[in-house]
PDB file of C-alpha atoms and ligand atoms in Angstrom:
ATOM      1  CA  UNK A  30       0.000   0.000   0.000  1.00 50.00           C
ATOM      2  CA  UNK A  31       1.371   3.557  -0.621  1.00 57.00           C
ATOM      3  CA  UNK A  32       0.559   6.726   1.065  1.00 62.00           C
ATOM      4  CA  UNK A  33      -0.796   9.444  -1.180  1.00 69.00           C
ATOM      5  CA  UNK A  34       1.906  12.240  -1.012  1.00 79.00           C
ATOM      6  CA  UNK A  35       1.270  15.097   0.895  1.00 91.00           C
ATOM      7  CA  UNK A  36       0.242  18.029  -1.679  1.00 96.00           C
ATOM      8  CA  UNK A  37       2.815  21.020  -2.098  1.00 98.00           C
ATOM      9  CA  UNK A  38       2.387  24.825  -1.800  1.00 97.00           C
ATOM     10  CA  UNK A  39       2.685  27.423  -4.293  1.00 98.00           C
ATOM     11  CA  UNK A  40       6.321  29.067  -3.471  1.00 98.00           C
ATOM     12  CA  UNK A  41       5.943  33.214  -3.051  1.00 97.00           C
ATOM     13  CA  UNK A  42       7.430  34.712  -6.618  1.00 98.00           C
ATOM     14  CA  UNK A  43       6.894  38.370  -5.262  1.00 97.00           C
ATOM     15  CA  UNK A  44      10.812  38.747  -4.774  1.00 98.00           C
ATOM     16  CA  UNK A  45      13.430  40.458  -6.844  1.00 98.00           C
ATOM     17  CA  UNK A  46      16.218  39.179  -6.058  1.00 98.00           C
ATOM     18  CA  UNK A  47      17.676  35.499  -4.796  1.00 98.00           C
ATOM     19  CA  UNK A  48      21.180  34.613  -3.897  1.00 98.00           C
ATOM     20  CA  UNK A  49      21.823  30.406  -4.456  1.00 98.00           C
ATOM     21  CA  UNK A  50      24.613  29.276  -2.249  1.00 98.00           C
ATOM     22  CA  UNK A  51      25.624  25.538  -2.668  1.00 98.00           C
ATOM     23  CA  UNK A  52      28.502  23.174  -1.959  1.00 98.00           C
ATOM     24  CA  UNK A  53      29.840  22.020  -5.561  1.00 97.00           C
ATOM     25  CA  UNK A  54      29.143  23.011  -9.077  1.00 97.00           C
ATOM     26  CA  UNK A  55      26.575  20.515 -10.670  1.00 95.00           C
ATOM     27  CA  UNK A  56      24.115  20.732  -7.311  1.00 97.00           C
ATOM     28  CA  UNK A  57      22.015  23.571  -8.795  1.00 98.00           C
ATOM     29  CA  UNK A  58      21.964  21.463 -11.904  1.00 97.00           C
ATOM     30  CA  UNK A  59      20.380  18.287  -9.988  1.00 94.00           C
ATOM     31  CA  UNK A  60      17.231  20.146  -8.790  1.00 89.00           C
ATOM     32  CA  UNK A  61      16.937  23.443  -9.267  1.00 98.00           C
ATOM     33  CA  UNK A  62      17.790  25.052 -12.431  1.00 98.00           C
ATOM     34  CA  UNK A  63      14.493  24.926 -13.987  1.00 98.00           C
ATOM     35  CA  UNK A  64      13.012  26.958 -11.381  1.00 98.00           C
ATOM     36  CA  UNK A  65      16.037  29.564 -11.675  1.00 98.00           C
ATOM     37  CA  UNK A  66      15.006  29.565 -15.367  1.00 98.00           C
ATOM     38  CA  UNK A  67      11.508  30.533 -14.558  1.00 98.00           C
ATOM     39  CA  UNK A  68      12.383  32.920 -12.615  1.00 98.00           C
ATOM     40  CA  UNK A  69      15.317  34.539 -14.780  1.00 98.00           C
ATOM     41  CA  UNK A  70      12.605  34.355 -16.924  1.00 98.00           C
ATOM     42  CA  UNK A  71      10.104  36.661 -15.234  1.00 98.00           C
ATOM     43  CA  UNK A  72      12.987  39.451 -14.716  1.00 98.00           C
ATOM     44  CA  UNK A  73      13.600  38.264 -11.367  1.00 98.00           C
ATOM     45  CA  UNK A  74      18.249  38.939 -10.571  1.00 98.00           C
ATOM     46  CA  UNK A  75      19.623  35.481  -9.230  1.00 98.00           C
ATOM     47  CA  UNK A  76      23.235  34.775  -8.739  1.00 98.00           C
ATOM     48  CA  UNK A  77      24.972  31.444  -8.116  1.00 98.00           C
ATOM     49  CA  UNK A  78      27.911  31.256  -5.360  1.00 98.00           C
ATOM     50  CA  UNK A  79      30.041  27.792  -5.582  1.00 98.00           C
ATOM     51  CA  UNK A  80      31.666  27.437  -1.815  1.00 98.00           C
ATOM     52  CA  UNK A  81      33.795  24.962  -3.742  1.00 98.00           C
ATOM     53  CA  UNK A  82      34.814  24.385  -7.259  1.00 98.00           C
ATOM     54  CA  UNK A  83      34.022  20.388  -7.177  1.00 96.00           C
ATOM     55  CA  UNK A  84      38.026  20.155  -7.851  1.00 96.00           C
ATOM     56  CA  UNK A  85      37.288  16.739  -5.699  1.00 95.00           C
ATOM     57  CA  UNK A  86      34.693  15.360  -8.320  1.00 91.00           C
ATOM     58  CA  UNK A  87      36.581  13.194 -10.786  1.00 91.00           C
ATOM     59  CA  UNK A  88      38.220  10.599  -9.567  1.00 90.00           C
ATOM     60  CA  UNK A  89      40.390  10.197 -12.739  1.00 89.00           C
ATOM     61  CA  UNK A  90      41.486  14.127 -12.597  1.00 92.00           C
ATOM     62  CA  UNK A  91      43.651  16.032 -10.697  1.00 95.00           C
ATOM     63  CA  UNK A  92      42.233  18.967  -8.193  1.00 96.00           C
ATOM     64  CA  UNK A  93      44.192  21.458 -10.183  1.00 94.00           C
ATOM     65  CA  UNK A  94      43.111  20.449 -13.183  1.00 94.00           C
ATOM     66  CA  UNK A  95      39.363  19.237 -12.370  1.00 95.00           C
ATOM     67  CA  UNK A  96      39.347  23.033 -10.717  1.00 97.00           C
ATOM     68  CA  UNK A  97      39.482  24.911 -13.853  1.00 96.00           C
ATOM     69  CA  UNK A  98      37.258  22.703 -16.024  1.00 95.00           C
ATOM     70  CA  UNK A  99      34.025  22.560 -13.397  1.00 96.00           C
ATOM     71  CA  UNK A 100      33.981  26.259 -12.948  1.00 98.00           C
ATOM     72  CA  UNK A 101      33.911  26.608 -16.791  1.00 97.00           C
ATOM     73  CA  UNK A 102      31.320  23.936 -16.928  1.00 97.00           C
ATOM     74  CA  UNK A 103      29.375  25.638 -14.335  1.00 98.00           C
ATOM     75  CA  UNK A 104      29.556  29.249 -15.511  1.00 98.00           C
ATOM     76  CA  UNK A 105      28.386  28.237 -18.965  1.00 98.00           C
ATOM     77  CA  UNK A 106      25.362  25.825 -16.719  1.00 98.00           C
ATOM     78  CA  UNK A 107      24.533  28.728 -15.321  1.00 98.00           C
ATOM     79  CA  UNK A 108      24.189  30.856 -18.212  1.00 98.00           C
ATOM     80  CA  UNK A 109      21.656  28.352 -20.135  1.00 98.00           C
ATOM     81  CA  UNK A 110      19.501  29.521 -17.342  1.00 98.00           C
ATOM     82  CA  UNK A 111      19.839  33.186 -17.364  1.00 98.00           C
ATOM     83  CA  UNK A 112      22.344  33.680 -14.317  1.00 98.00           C
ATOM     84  CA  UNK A 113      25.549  35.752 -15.485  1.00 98.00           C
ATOM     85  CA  UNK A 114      27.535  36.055 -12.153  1.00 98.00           C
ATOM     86  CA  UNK A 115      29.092  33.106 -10.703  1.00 98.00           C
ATOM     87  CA  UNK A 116      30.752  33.470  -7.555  1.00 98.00           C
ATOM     88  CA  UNK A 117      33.576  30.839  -6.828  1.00 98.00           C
ATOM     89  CA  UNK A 118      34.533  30.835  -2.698  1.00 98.00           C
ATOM     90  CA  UNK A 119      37.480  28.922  -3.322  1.00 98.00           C
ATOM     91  CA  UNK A 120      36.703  26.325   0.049  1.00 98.00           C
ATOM     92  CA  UNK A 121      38.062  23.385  -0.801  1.00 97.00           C
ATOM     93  CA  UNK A 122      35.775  20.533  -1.841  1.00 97.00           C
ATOM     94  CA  UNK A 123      35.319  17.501   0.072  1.00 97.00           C
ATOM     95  CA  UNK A 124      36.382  18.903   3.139  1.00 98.00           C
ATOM     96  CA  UNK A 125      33.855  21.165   4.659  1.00 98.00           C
ATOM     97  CA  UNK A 126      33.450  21.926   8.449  1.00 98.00           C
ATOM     98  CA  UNK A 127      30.017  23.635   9.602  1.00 98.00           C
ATOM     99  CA  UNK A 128      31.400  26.511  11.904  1.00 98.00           C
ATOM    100  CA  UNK A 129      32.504  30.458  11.961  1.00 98.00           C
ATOM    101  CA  UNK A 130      34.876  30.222   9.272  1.00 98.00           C
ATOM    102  CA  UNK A 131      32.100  28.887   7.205  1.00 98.00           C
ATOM    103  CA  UNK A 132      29.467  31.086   8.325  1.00 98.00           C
ATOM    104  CA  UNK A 133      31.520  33.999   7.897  1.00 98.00           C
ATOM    105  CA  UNK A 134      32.445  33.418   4.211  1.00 98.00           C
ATOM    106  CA  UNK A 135      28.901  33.011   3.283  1.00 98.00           C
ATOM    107  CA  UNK A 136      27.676  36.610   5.175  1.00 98.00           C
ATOM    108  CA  UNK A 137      30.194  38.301   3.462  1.00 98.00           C
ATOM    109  CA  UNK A 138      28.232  36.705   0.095  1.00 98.00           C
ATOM    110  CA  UNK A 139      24.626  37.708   1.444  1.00 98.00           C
ATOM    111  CA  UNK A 140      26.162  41.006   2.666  1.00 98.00           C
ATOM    112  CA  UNK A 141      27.697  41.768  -1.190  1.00 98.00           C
ATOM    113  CA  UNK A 142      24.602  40.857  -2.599  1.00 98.00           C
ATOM    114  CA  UNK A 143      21.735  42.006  -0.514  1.00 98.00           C
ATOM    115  CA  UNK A 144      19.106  39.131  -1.622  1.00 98.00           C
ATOM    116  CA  UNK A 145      15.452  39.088  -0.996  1.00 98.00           C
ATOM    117  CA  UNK A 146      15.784  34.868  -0.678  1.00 98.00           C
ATOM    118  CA  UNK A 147      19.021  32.662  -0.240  1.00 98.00           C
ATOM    119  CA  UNK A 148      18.955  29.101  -1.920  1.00 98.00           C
ATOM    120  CA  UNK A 149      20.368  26.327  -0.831  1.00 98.00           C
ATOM    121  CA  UNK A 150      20.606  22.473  -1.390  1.00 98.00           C
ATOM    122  CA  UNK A 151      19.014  19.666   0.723  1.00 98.00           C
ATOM    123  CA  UNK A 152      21.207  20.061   4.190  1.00 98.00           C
ATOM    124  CA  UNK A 153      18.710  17.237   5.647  1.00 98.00           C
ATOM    125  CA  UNK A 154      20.759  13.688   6.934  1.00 97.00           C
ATOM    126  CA  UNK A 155      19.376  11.623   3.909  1.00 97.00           C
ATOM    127  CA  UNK A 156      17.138  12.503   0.428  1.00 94.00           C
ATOM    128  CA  UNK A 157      14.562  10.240   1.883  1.00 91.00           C
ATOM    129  CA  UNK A 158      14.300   6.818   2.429  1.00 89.00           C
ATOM    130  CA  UNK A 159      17.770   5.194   3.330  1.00 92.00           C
ATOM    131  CA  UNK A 160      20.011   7.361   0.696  1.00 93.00           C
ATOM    132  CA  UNK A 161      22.192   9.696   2.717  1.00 97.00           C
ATOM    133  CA  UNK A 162      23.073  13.607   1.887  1.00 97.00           C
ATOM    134  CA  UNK A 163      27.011  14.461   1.284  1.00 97.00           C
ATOM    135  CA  UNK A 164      28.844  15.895   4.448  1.00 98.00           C
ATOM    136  CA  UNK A 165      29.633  19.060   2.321  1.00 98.00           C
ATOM    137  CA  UNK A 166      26.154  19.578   1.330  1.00 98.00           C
ATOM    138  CA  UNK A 167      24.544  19.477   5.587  1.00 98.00           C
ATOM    139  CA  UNK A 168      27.981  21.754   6.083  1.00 98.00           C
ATOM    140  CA  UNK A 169      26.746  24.717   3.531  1.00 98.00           C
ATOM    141  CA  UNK A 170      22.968  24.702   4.480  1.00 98.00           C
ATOM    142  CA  UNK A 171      23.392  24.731   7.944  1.00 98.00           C
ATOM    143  CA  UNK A 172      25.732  27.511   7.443  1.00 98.00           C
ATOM    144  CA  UNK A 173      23.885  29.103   5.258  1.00 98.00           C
ATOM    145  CA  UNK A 174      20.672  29.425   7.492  1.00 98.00           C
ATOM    146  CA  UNK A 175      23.082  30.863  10.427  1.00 98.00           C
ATOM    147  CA  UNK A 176      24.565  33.725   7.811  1.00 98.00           C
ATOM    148  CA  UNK A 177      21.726  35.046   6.893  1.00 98.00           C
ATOM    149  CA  UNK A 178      21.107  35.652  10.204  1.00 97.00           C
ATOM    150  CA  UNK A 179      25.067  37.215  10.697  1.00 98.00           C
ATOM    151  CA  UNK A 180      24.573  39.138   7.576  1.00 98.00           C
ATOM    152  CA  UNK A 181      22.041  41.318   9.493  1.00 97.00           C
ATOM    153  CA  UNK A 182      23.825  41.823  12.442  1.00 97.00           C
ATOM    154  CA  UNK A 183      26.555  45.084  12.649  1.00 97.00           C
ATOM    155  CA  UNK A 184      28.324  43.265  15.397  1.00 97.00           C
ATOM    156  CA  UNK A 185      28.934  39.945  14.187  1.00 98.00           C
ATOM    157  CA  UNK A 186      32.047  40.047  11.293  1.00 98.00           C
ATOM    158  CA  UNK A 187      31.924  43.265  11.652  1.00 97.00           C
ATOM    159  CA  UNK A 188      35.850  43.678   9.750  1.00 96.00           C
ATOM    160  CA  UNK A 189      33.796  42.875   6.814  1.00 96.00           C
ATOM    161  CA  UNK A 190      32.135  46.084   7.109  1.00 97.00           C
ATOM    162  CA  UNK A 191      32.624  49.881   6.067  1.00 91.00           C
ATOM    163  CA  UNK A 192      35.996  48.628   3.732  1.00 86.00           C
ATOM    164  CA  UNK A 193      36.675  48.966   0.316  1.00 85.00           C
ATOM    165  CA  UNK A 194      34.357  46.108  -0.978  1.00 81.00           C
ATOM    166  CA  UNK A 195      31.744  48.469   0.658  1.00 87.00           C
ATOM    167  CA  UNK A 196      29.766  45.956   2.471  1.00 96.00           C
ATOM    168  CA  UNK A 197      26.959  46.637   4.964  1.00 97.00           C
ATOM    169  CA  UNK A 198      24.669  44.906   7.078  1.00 97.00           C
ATOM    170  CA  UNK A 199      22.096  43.095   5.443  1.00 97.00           C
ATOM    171  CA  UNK A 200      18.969  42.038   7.247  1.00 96.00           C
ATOM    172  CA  UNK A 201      16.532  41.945   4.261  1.00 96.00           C
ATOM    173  CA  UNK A 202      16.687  38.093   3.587  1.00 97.00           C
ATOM    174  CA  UNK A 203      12.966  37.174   3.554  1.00 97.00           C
ATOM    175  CA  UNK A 204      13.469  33.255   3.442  1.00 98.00           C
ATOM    176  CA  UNK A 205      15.669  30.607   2.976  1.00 98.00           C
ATOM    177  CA  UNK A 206      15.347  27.533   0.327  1.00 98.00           C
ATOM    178  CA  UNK A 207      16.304  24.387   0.099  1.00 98.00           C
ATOM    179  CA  UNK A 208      15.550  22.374  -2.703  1.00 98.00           C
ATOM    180  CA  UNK A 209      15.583  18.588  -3.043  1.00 96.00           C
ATOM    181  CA  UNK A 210      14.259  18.312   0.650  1.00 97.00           C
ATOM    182  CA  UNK A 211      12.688  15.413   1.746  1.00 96.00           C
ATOM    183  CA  UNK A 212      10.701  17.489   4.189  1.00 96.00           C
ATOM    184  CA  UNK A 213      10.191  20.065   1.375  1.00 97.00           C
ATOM    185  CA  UNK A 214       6.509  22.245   2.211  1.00 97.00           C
ATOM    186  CA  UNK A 215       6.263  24.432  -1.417  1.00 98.00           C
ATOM    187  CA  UNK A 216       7.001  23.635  -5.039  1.00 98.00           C
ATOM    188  CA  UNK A 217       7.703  25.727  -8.264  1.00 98.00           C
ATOM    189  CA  UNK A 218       6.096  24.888 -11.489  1.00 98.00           C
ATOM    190  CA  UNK A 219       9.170  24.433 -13.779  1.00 98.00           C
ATOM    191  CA  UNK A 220       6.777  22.922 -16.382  1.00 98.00           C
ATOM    192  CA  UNK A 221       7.590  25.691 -19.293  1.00 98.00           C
ATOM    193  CA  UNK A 222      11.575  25.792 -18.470  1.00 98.00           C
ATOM    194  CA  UNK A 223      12.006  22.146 -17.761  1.00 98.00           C
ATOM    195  CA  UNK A 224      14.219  21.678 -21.207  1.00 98.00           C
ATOM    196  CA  UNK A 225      16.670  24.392 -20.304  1.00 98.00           C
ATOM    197  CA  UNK A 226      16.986  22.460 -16.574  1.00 98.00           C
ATOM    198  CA  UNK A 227      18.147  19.929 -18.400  1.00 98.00           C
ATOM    199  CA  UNK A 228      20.651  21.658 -20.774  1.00 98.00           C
ATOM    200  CA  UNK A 229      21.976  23.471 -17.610  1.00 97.00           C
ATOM    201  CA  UNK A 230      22.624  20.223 -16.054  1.00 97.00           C
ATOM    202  CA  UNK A 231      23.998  19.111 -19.574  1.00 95.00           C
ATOM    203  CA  UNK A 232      26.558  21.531 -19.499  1.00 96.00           C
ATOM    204  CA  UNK A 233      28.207  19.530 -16.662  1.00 95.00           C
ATOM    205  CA  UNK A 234      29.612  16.917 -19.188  1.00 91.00           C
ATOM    206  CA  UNK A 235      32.856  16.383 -18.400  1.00 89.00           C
ATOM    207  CA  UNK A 236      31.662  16.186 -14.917  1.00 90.00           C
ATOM    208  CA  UNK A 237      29.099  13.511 -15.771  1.00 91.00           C
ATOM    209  CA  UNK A 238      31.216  11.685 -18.188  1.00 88.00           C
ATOM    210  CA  UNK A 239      33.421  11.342 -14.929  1.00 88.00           C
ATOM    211  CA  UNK A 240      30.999   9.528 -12.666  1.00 86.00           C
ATOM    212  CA  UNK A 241      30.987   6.289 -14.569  1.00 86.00           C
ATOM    213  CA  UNK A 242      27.222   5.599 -14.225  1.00 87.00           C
ATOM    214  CA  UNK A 243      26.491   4.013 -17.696  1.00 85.00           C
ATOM    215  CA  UNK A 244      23.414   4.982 -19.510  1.00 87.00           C
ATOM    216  CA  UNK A 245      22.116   7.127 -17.246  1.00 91.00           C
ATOM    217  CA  UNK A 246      20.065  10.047 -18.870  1.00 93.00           C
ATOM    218  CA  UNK A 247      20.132  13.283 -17.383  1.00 94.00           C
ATOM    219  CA  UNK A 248      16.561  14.602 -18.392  1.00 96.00           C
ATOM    220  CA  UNK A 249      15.115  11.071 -17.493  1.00 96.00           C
ATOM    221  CA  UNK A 250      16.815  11.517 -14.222  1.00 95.00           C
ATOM    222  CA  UNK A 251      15.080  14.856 -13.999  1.00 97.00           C
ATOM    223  CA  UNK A 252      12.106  14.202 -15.527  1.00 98.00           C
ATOM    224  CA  UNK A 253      11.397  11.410 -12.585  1.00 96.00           C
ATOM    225  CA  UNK A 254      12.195  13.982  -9.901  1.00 95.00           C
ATOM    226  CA  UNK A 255      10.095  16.811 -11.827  1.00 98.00           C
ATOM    227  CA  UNK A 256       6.936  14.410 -12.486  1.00 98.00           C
ATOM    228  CA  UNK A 257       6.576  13.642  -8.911  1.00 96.00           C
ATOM    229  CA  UNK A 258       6.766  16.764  -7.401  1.00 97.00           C
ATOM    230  CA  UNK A 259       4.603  17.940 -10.228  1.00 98.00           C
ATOM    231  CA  UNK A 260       1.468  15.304  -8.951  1.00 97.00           C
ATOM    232  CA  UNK A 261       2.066  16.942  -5.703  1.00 97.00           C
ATOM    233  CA  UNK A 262       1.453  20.874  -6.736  1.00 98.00           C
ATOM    234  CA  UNK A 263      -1.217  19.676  -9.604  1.00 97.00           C
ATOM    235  CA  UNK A 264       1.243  20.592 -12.468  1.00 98.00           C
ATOM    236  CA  UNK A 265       2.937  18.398 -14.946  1.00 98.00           C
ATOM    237  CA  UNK A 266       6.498  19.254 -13.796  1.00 98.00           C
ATOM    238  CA  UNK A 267       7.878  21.028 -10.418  1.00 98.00           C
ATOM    239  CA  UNK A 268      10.758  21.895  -8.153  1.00 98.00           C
ATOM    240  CA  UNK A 269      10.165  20.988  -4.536  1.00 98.00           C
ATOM    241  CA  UNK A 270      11.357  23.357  -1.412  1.00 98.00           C
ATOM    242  CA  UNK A 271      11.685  23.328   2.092  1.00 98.00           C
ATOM    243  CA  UNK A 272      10.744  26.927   3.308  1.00 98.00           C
ATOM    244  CA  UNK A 273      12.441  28.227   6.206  1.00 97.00           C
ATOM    245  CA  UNK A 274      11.154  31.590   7.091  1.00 96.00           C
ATOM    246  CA  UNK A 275      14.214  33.651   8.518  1.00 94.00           C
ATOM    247  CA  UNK A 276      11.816  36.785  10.491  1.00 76.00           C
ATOM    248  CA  UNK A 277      10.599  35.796  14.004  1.00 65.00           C
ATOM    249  CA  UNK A 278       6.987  35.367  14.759  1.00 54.00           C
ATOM    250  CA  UNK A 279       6.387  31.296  12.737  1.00 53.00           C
TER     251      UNK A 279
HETATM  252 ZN1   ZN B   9      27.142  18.470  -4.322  1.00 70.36          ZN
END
């Protein structure tokens, strides 16, 4: 017997502009791109920021090398979307500690860029069921969460403030995203940009190429995701999102 799936609510589209902070090139790619499309789309800014380059991601390449070719492959995934600025934090992949180094790093982001809504990647123990999330991946969205609330606050890395990147406090982050959650609450119909998702994720072909995993289709892959998430909003395709609202008062 299996349980009906809860249905999904409508995600709020009455921002301007989002900020999508992830671990590794190629995680926008696996669930989100064809809602940045959409919303590229409907004039909205959004900018990517890597924490890594993925220079860990190919087990046949060297960091050095692998560096170089997954931020090209990511800043030309991103642009099949409609995102132009790719910021690369230069962590290094793999190897990612939750703390204040982390958190720090990522306010200085939300700070530059004064978003409406930061994005983020499943930061959850496991996708659901028994398949567990990536150490770097619980790392970034638990830090993430934490700098949006630094970002706001004067007093905490405050020597990132008044300099000559100009940077001031930022408190205007309405909510925070993460996609892929298995305890996601809203969805995004991604029904009209679903192709370019998967030409965005495309774009990631050396990457893919690199993993091994023989005939295995990206858009089917997607298409599996987006078709389930879609029954649950009442749409053909959809991205699904755990909403974390980042004022006080819910
Ligand atoms: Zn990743």
């Amino acid at each position: 017997m299996t349980e009906k799936p809860s249905p999904l609510e409508p995600l709020d589209e009455t921002w301007e502009r989002a900020l999508c902070v992830v671990a590794h090139p190629d995680d926008m790619e696996f669930g989100a791109a064809a809602a940045v499309a959409r919303w590229t789309g409907q004039g909205k800014s959004v900018v990517y920021c890597m924490v890594t380059s993925g220079e860990a991601g190919i087990d046949g390449l060297d960091p050095d090398a692998c560096r170089e070719l997954r931020e090209a492959e990511q800043v030309a995934s991103a642009r099949v979307v409609g995102v132009d600025v790719v910021d690369f934090l230069g962590q290094a992949d793999g190897v990612l500690e939750y703390g204040v180094a982390l958190r720090g790093v990522i306010a200085a982001e939300v700070r530059r860029h004064r978003p409406d809504i930061v994005i983020t990647g499943n930061f959850r123990d496991t996708w659901g069921g028994r398949n567990l999330n990536q150490a770097d991946h619980i790392a970034v969205g638990r830090a993430v969460v934490d700098a949006v609330r630094d970002a706001g606050n004067r007093w905490v890395f405050a020597d990132q403030l008044g300099g000559a990147d100009g940077l001031e406090p930022w408190g205007g982050v309405r909510e925070v995203w993460a996609f892929g959650s298995p305890e996601a609450t809203h969805a995004v119909d991604t029904t009209a940009t679903f192709d370019a998702g998967v030409e965005s994720l495309q774009a990631h072909a050396a990457y893919i190429d690199g993993l091994g995993w023989e005939n295995w289709d990206p858009r089917e892959f997607l298409e599996g995701m987006a078709r389930a998430t879609g029954a649950r909003l009442g749409v053909t395709f959809a991205a699904p999102f755990e909403v974390f609202p980042m004022g006080w008062g819910e």
